[in-house]
Amino acid sequence: MSVDLHRLPACQAALSLENDQLRVEQYAKALLARIAARNPEVHAWAYIDHEFVLNQARTLDKIPVEKRGPLHGIPVAIKDIALTKDMPTRYNSDIYRGTTASSVDAACVATLRASGALLLGKTHTTEFAATTEGGPCVNPHNAKHTPGGSSSGSAAAVADFQAPLALGTQTGGSVVRPASYTGIYGFKPTWGAISREGLAQYSITCDTAGFFARDIDDFKLLAKAFDLEDIPSKKFQLLGAKIGFLRTHVWDLAPAGPGLQGAWVKAKDLLTKHGANVEEIEWPDADFEKLTKWHWAIMNGEGRSAFYGHYQLDKKSLASLIVSHVENKDNISRVNFLEALDGSACLRPIWDSFSTQYDAIITPSVPDIAPEGLQFTGDARFCQAWSLLHAPCLNLPGFAGGKGLPIGLTLVAGRFHDRQMLETGKIIGDIFEKEGGFDSKL
Amino acid sequence: MSVDLHRLPACQAALSLENDQLRVEQYAKALLARIAARNPEVHAWAYIDHEFVLNQARTLDKIPVEKRGPLHGIPVAIKDIALTKDMPTRYNSDIYRGTTASSVDAACVATLRASGALLLGKTHTTEFAATTEGGPCVNPHNAKHTPGGSSSGSAAAVADFQAPLALGTQTGGSVVRPASYTGIYGFKPTWGAISREGLAQYSITCDTAGFFARDIDDFKLLAKAFDLEDIPSKKFQLLGAKIGFLRTHVWDLAPAGPGLQGAWVKAKDLLTKHGANVEEIEWPDADFEKLTKWHWAIMNGEGRSAFYGHYQLDKKSLASLIVSHVENKDNISRVNFLEALDGSACLRPIWDSFSTQYDAIITPSVPDIAPEGLQFTGDARFCQAWSLLHAPCLNLPGFAGGKGLPIGLTLVAGRFHDRQMLETGKIIGDIFEKEGGFDSKL
């Protein structure tokens, strides 16, 4: 078993960890060995201290079996925009280059820690999780391509078997997009279901903590640890399920590339073959196409106050996008901003209601495979609607997109249907993974 | 001048500080002397280090005149739920009793610091700014009465001339209510106009940074420092102004006590005497009365995730209100919670539009003077609507409420009319202060 310990998904490791069949230290050592071997190529980590990890592991091993939390000994990588009280938080910003550990944990880090998770280290992010300028982290499947962003290191670490689970955040598409690019599951819960205290703030309306894993059952462990509660709904069964495929207006806008087009056709064929009733659907009859414009207005309006303090501290060190928000270079008026806030708020219950007409809804994650080069972390427009609608969504990997790179599709639901979405995603995701055609070399 | 230095409002001190007529150290010493004399009775401060204050002051004094910020040398008290990188942040929680300084400043603290403010110390709050259990801070006008909460120490420090300006936060009524109880101005800006990163989180939908001062012109300094931008509107003139007096449904619910009833009549008389056209108005024809119920549903739904990490760390140390949110003891379903979120979102543009029909709208701040005793920080129901509607509001002091205690009324506006509200408040507030009848003994 020890040879492939680093390949275990969290849910499998948990079964062995809970009764000491597997010691946390042993598991940690396997992952640290993988990290030592692979990170010089992948560059997933902004901060990692092997001795600190092993000390945590030994402390966890001493906890009596009956006192262990639901994530006992599960290693979790933390995006470097979440405050941690024993590791520095640097936001990939020159302003915080020399910053030391915080006095407090971000709320979600506190929950991970209280649940017994092993905090592995901090992963690379784009600056304040706001820009689309990538590097140094690469796509583990092809180092010439971006892993996506802003949760670059979290996605790459999980895809590359350097961590079974990772914390990310999504404001536009920063969980779903890197998950799609790196061929793993990415789960953005309903907005507000998990506290965002202690995470870098970009857009208060859109910022959402999310997670990466290679097995959906790992998210079920997290759903338990974070006490996620659903609005009751009926159990998903694939046979006879009514599954909507929603291209959205972004399909033509992006536009959809060959990777997405191939995955789209294949997904419909697979689900049909397995007995589902698949149909192409359209946005409900309301202003959903405006979400793209409104997302941008909100990024500007909320980014303006969010980054104002950093701007005052050191304007010169900030990315031009961030400066442009603070200076409102796009000239988005307060009236435009309120229209975007209120307009998207009106659409949320419409989406929730619409979503109940289907047993599952599938929509694109990204226009195509990960772009070549590390400069640009990719197009987030397919994901923005779900961030703004506060809807839970889940990247399902499995499709081959070309150049040895994966591509995924998004399962999306109404607010507070997170657990049901995970159950549904497990069934559909298994099919996509087994029959979608992506063959990982990792 | 030096005898009464501690009584200067920030706007007056700023004129002398900007060109060294007044040295920051001299000003700081005057306030520290006031604090030393009065704090043993008032208990406004959770943390204050005189030497640290003087060191900051000396550093500020060395800044060349041409490089000074808009708040150069202005002492500001900071509510002890805002992260500060040179002072501990303890949230009035046993969990954080031994916590040291943070690695980062809350965004609003960063702006204060970058603008040249002198950070005086941390002020008492109720636990995580969430409970209504007060103490040890008292009302400076009558130590048997609460100063209100949760921004207890910030309001008391300003009212008692221990600081010219203080940072508070409002989720229900935690800026306006203590301002009314202590007889000072309290300014809650439009939600989102100032970043809430680094402030304790209770309700992401309602939490708003706000300020206390004894002169509205002090808020104008802050509006400049925080780069607040209004939707353009016409200049307020009292003569012939159409001023709506909105009791709201809370008037009968609370119900309005003699202090409020007296202030209400007096305010209408004064404004009429000064040439305004005053009329009693009603809520617009929509679900505004539901805001009281919805606010509670949102406190529960958002408090549940906000306090979950603290609950896991040490449930026993938490106030019962906080535990009840996490455990959802009120049994507020996710459907109820979404109804509250979406319902209040729908009302925001309706309020904005309605507010433009009047040159000013006055509404109660509190049902009566500060309650006797320190156990209960008072009824926030008059304020909750404005927190939930994201509307800027401003407590205008000046009325005598009985027992030597003041009472104020609230000026409220549509979103992003903060600066106009301050201009209007200056004109109306001057009348209330001069003719409202409250005679402070401080």
PDB file of C-alpha atoms in Angstrom, chain A residues 81 83 85 89 91 96 99-105 107 110-112 114-115 190-202 204-205 224-232 301-302 304-310 312-313 326 328 332-335 337-338 341-342 345-346 348-349 352 415-416, chain B residues 81 83 85 89 91 96 99-105 107 110-112 114-115 190-202 204-205 224-232 301-302 304-310 312-313 326 328 332-335 337-338 341-342 345-346 348-349 352 415-416:
ATOM      1  CA  ILE A  81      -5.284  33.897   0.400  1.00  0.00           C
ATOM      2  CA  LEU A  83      -5.286  33.404   6.882  1.00  0.00           C
ATOM      3  CA  LYS A  85      -2.105  31.053  12.273  1.00  0.00           C
ATOM      4  CA  THR A  89      -0.407  34.330   4.035  1.00  0.00           C
ATOM      5  CA  TYR A  91      -1.687  36.626  -1.528  1.00  0.00           C
ATOM      6  CA  TYR A  96       2.728  40.842   1.795  1.00  0.00           C
ATOM      7  CA  THR A  99       4.353  38.626   6.144  1.00  0.00           C
ATOM      8  CA  THR A 100       4.478  36.083   8.939  1.00  0.00           C
ATOM      9  CA  ALA A 101       1.764  33.828  10.351  1.00  0.00           C
ATOM     10  CA  SER A 102      -1.535  35.453  11.313  1.00  0.00           C
ATOM     11  CA  SER A 103      -2.998  35.641  14.805  1.00  0.00           C
ATOM     12  CA  VAL A 104      -6.126  33.885  13.561  1.00  0.00           C
ATOM     13  CA  ASP A 105      -7.196  31.215  11.107  1.00  0.00           C
ATOM     14  CA  ALA A 107     -13.014  30.536   9.494  1.00  0.00           C
ATOM     15  CA  ALA A 110     -10.456  26.798  11.656  1.00  0.00           C
ATOM     16  CA  THR A 111     -13.094  24.252  10.670  1.00  0.00           C
ATOM     17  CA  LEU A 112     -10.595  22.124   8.755  1.00  0.00           C
ATOM     18  CA  ALA A 114     -10.958  21.516  14.263  1.00  0.00           C
ATOM     19  CA  SER A 115     -12.072  18.568  12.131  1.00  0.00           C
ATOM     20  CA  THR A 190     -23.773  27.669  -2.267  1.00  0.00           C
ATOM     21  CA  TRP A 191     -22.647  31.200  -1.406  1.00  0.00           C
ATOM     22  CA  GLY A 192     -22.762  31.751   2.333  1.00  0.00           C
ATOM     23  CA  ALA A 193     -22.868  28.066   3.289  1.00  0.00           C
ATOM     24  CA  ILE A 194     -19.236  28.342   4.370  1.00  0.00           C
ATOM     25  CA  SER A 195     -17.926  31.460   6.084  1.00  0.00           C
ATOM     26  CA  ARG A 196     -15.606  33.657   4.040  1.00  0.00           C
ATOM     27  CA  GLU A 197     -14.087  35.382   7.076  1.00  0.00           C
ATOM     28  CA  GLY A 198     -10.314  35.484   6.798  1.00  0.00           C
ATOM     29  CA  LEU A 199     -10.203  34.989   3.022  1.00  0.00           C
ATOM     30  CA  ALA A 200      -8.912  37.752   0.793  1.00  0.00           C
ATOM     31  CA  GLN A 201     -11.844  39.829  -0.366  1.00  0.00           C
ATOM     32  CA  TYR A 202     -12.426  40.764  -3.986  1.00  0.00           C
ATOM     33  CA  ILE A 204     -18.312  40.246  -1.366  1.00  0.00           C
ATOM     34  CA  THR A 205     -21.205  39.199  -3.618  1.00  0.00           C
ATOM     35  CA  LYS A 224     -20.130  16.740   6.893  1.00  0.00           C
ATOM     36  CA  ALA A 225     -17.233  18.680   8.430  1.00  0.00           C
ATOM     37  CA  PHE A 226     -18.787  21.984   7.330  1.00  0.00           C
ATOM     38  CA  ASP A 227     -22.305  20.937   8.365  1.00  0.00           C
ATOM     39  CA  LEU A 228     -23.801  21.753   4.961  1.00  0.00           C
ATOM     40  CA  GLU A 229     -27.570  21.440   5.004  1.00  0.00           C
ATOM     41  CA  ASP A 230     -29.726  20.968   1.928  1.00  0.00           C
ATOM     42  CA  ILE A 231     -33.239  21.918   1.093  1.00  0.00           C
ATOM     43  CA  PRO A 232     -34.810  18.437   0.901  1.00  0.00           C
ATOM     44  CA  GLY A 301     -17.684  48.124  -7.978  1.00  0.00           C
ATOM     45  CA  GLU A 302     -16.695  45.723  -5.227  1.00  0.00           C
ATOM     46  CA  ARG A 304     -12.818  49.161  -5.930  1.00  0.00           C
ATOM     47  CA  SER A 305     -13.402  49.158  -2.167  1.00  0.00           C
ATOM     48  CA  ALA A 306     -11.817  45.732  -1.607  1.00  0.00           C
ATOM     49  CA  PHE A 307      -8.435  46.766  -2.987  1.00  0.00           C
ATOM     50  CA  TYR A 308      -8.470  50.363  -1.860  1.00  0.00           C
ATOM     51  CA  GLY A 309      -6.371  49.672   1.250  1.00  0.00           C
ATOM     52  CA  HIS A 310      -3.728  47.756  -0.711  1.00  0.00           C
ATOM     53  CA  GLN A 312      -2.960  53.070  -0.630  1.00  0.00           C
ATOM     54  CA  LEU A 313      -0.203  50.898   0.820  1.00  0.00           C
ATOM     55  CA  VAL A 326      -9.719  51.122  -7.590  1.00  0.00           C
ATOM     56  CA  ASN A 328     -12.666  52.845 -11.821  1.00  0.00           C
ATOM     57  CA  ILE A 332     -18.821  52.047 -14.145  1.00  0.00           C
ATOM     58  CA  SER A 333     -21.198  54.345 -12.338  1.00  0.00           C
ATOM     59  CA  ARG A 334     -22.773  53.610  -8.990  1.00  0.00           C
ATOM     60  CA  VAL A 335     -26.082  53.336 -10.838  1.00  0.00           C
ATOM     61  CA  PHE A 337     -23.203  48.870 -10.156  1.00  0.00           C
ATOM     62  CA  LEU A 338     -26.514  48.821  -8.273  1.00  0.00           C
ATOM     63  CA  LEU A 341     -26.330  43.890  -7.838  1.00  0.00           C
ATOM     64  CA  ASP A 342     -30.116  44.130  -7.890  1.00  0.00           C
ATOM     65  CA  ALA A 345     -30.338  39.209  -6.978  1.00  0.00           C
ATOM     66  CA  CYS A 346     -33.648  39.052  -8.864  1.00  0.00           C
ATOM     67  CA  ARG A 348     -31.378  33.936  -8.059  1.00  0.00           C
ATOM     68  CA  PRO A 349     -34.831  32.673  -7.083  1.00  0.00           C
ATOM     69  CA  ASP A 352     -33.551  28.037  -8.170  1.00  0.00           C
ATOM     70  CA  ARG A 415     -29.014  27.147  -3.882  1.00  0.00           C
ATOM     71  CA  PHE A 416     -28.694  24.799  -0.921  1.00  0.00           C
TER      72      PHE A 416
ATOM     73  CA  ILE B  81     -13.315  43.090  16.037  1.00  0.00           C
ATOM     74  CA  LEU B  83      -7.695  43.027  12.782  1.00  0.00           C
ATOM     75  CA  LYS B  85      -1.157  44.409  12.944  1.00  0.00           C
ATOM     76  CA  THR B  89      -7.848  41.617  18.339  1.00  0.00           C
ATOM     77  CA  TYR B  91     -13.595  40.036  19.885  1.00  0.00           C
ATOM     78  CA  TYR B  96      -9.198  34.933  21.593  1.00  0.00           C
ATOM     79  CA  THR B  99      -4.358  36.498  20.970  1.00  0.00           C
ATOM     80  CA  THR B 100      -1.521  38.743  19.855  1.00  0.00           C
ATOM     81  CA  ALA B 101      -1.311  41.253  17.006  1.00  0.00           C
ATOM     82  CA  SER B 102      -2.365  40.068  13.564  1.00  0.00           C
ATOM     83  CA  SER B 103      -0.135  39.792  10.512  1.00  0.00           C
ATOM     84  CA  VAL B 104      -2.474  42.102   8.627  1.00  0.00           C
ATOM     85  CA  ASP B 105      -4.705  45.098   9.179  1.00  0.00           C
ATOM     86  CA  ALA B 107      -8.863  46.783   5.082  1.00  0.00           C
ATOM     87  CA  ALA B 110      -5.185  49.888   6.476  1.00  0.00           C
ATOM     88  CA  THR B 111      -6.955  52.880   4.943  1.00  0.00           C
ATOM     89  CA  LEU B 112      -7.015  54.767   8.239  1.00  0.00           C
ATOM     90  CA  ALA B 114      -2.406  54.934   5.166  1.00  0.00           C
ATOM     91  CA  SER B 115      -4.335  58.192   5.549  1.00  0.00           C
ATOM     92  CA  THR B 190     -23.822  52.233   2.114  1.00  0.00           C
ATOM     93  CA  TRP B 191     -23.064  48.509   2.353  1.00  0.00           C
ATOM     94  CA  GLY B 192     -19.997  47.667   0.296  1.00  0.00           C
ATOM     95  CA  ALA B 193     -18.690  51.221   0.026  1.00  0.00           C
ATOM     96  CA  ILE B 194     -16.000  50.321   2.562  1.00  0.00           C
ATOM     97  CA  SER B 195     -14.353  46.905   2.539  1.00  0.00           C
ATOM     98  CA  ARG B 196     -15.295  44.582   5.390  1.00  0.00           C
ATOM     99  CA  GLU B 197     -12.190  42.385   4.975  1.00  0.00           C
ATOM    100  CA  GLY B 198     -10.576  41.731   8.337  1.00  0.00           C
ATOM    101  CA  LEU B 199     -13.669  42.541  10.411  1.00  0.00           C
ATOM    102  CA  ALA B 200     -15.362  39.811  12.421  1.00  0.00           C
ATOM    103  CA  GLN B 201     -18.110  38.297  10.328  1.00  0.00           C
ATOM    104  CA  TYR B 202     -21.645  37.790  11.588  1.00  0.00           C
ATOM    105  CA  ILE B 204     -22.232  38.955   5.270  1.00  0.00           C
ATOM    106  CA  THR B 205     -25.439  40.604   4.023  1.00  0.00           C
ATOM    107  CA  LYS B 224     -12.536  61.664   1.488  1.00  0.00           C
ATOM    108  CA  ALA B 225     -10.085  59.176   3.012  1.00  0.00           C
ATOM    109  CA  PHE B 226     -12.291  56.241   1.959  1.00  0.00           C
ATOM    110  CA  ASP B 227     -12.984  57.721  -1.474  1.00  0.00           C
ATOM    111  CA  LEU B 228     -16.763  57.441  -1.096  1.00  0.00           C
ATOM    112  CA  GLU B 229     -18.554  58.309  -4.309  1.00  0.00           C
ATOM    113  CA  ASP B 230     -22.190  59.362  -4.552  1.00  0.00           C
ATOM    114  CA  ILE B 231     -24.781  59.017  -7.217  1.00  0.00           C
ATOM    115  CA  PRO B 232     -25.202  62.688  -8.163  1.00  0.00           C
ATOM    116  CA  GLY B 301     -28.765  31.657   8.504  1.00  0.00           C
ATOM    117  CA  GLU B 302     -25.555  33.652   8.150  1.00  0.00           C
ATOM    118  CA  ARG B 304     -24.754  29.746  11.532  1.00  0.00           C
ATOM    119  CA  SER B 305     -21.826  29.506   9.120  1.00  0.00           C
ATOM    120  CA  ALA B 306     -20.050  32.601  10.470  1.00  0.00           C
ATOM    121  CA  PHE B 307     -19.702  31.190  13.991  1.00  0.00           C
ATOM    122  CA  TYR B 308     -19.293  27.554  13.075  1.00  0.00           C
ATOM    123  CA  GLY B 309     -15.494  27.640  13.335  1.00  0.00           C
ATOM    124  CA  HIS B 310     -15.574  29.319  16.765  1.00  0.00           C
ATOM    125  CA  GLN B 312     -15.912  23.960  16.935  1.00  0.00           C
ATOM    126  CA  LEU B 313     -12.982  25.557  18.719  1.00  0.00           C
ATOM    127  CA  VAL B 326     -24.933  27.478  14.858  1.00  0.00           C
ATOM    128  CA  ASN B 328     -30.283  26.582  14.351  1.00  0.00           C
ATOM    129  CA  ILE B 332     -35.178  28.500  10.340  1.00  0.00           C
ATOM    130  CA  SER B 333     -35.155  26.430   7.178  1.00  0.00           C
ATOM    131  CA  ARG B 334     -32.964  27.095   4.190  1.00  0.00           C
ATOM    132  CA  VAL B 335     -36.146  28.021   2.318  1.00  0.00           C
ATOM    133  CA  PHE B 337     -33.468  31.925   4.820  1.00  0.00           C
ATOM    134  CA  LEU B 338     -33.495  32.319   1.031  1.00  0.00           C
ATOM    135  CA  LEU B 341     -32.294  37.113   1.390  1.00  0.00           C
ATOM    136  CA  ASP B 342     -34.253  37.448  -1.843  1.00  0.00           C
ATOM    137  CA  ALA B 345     -32.842  42.242  -2.080  1.00  0.00           C
ATOM    138  CA  CYS B 346     -36.073  43.060  -3.926  1.00  0.00           C
ATOM    139  CA  ARG B 348     -33.493  47.690  -1.968  1.00  0.00           C
ATOM    140  CA  PRO B 349     -34.189  49.368  -5.317  1.00  0.00           C
ATOM    141  CA  ASP B 352     -33.775  53.835  -3.278  1.00  0.00           C
ATOM    142  CA  ARG B 415     -27.730  53.682  -1.494  1.00  0.00           C
ATOM    143  CA  PHE B 416     -24.680  55.692  -2.549  1.00  0.00           C
TER     144      PHE B 416
END
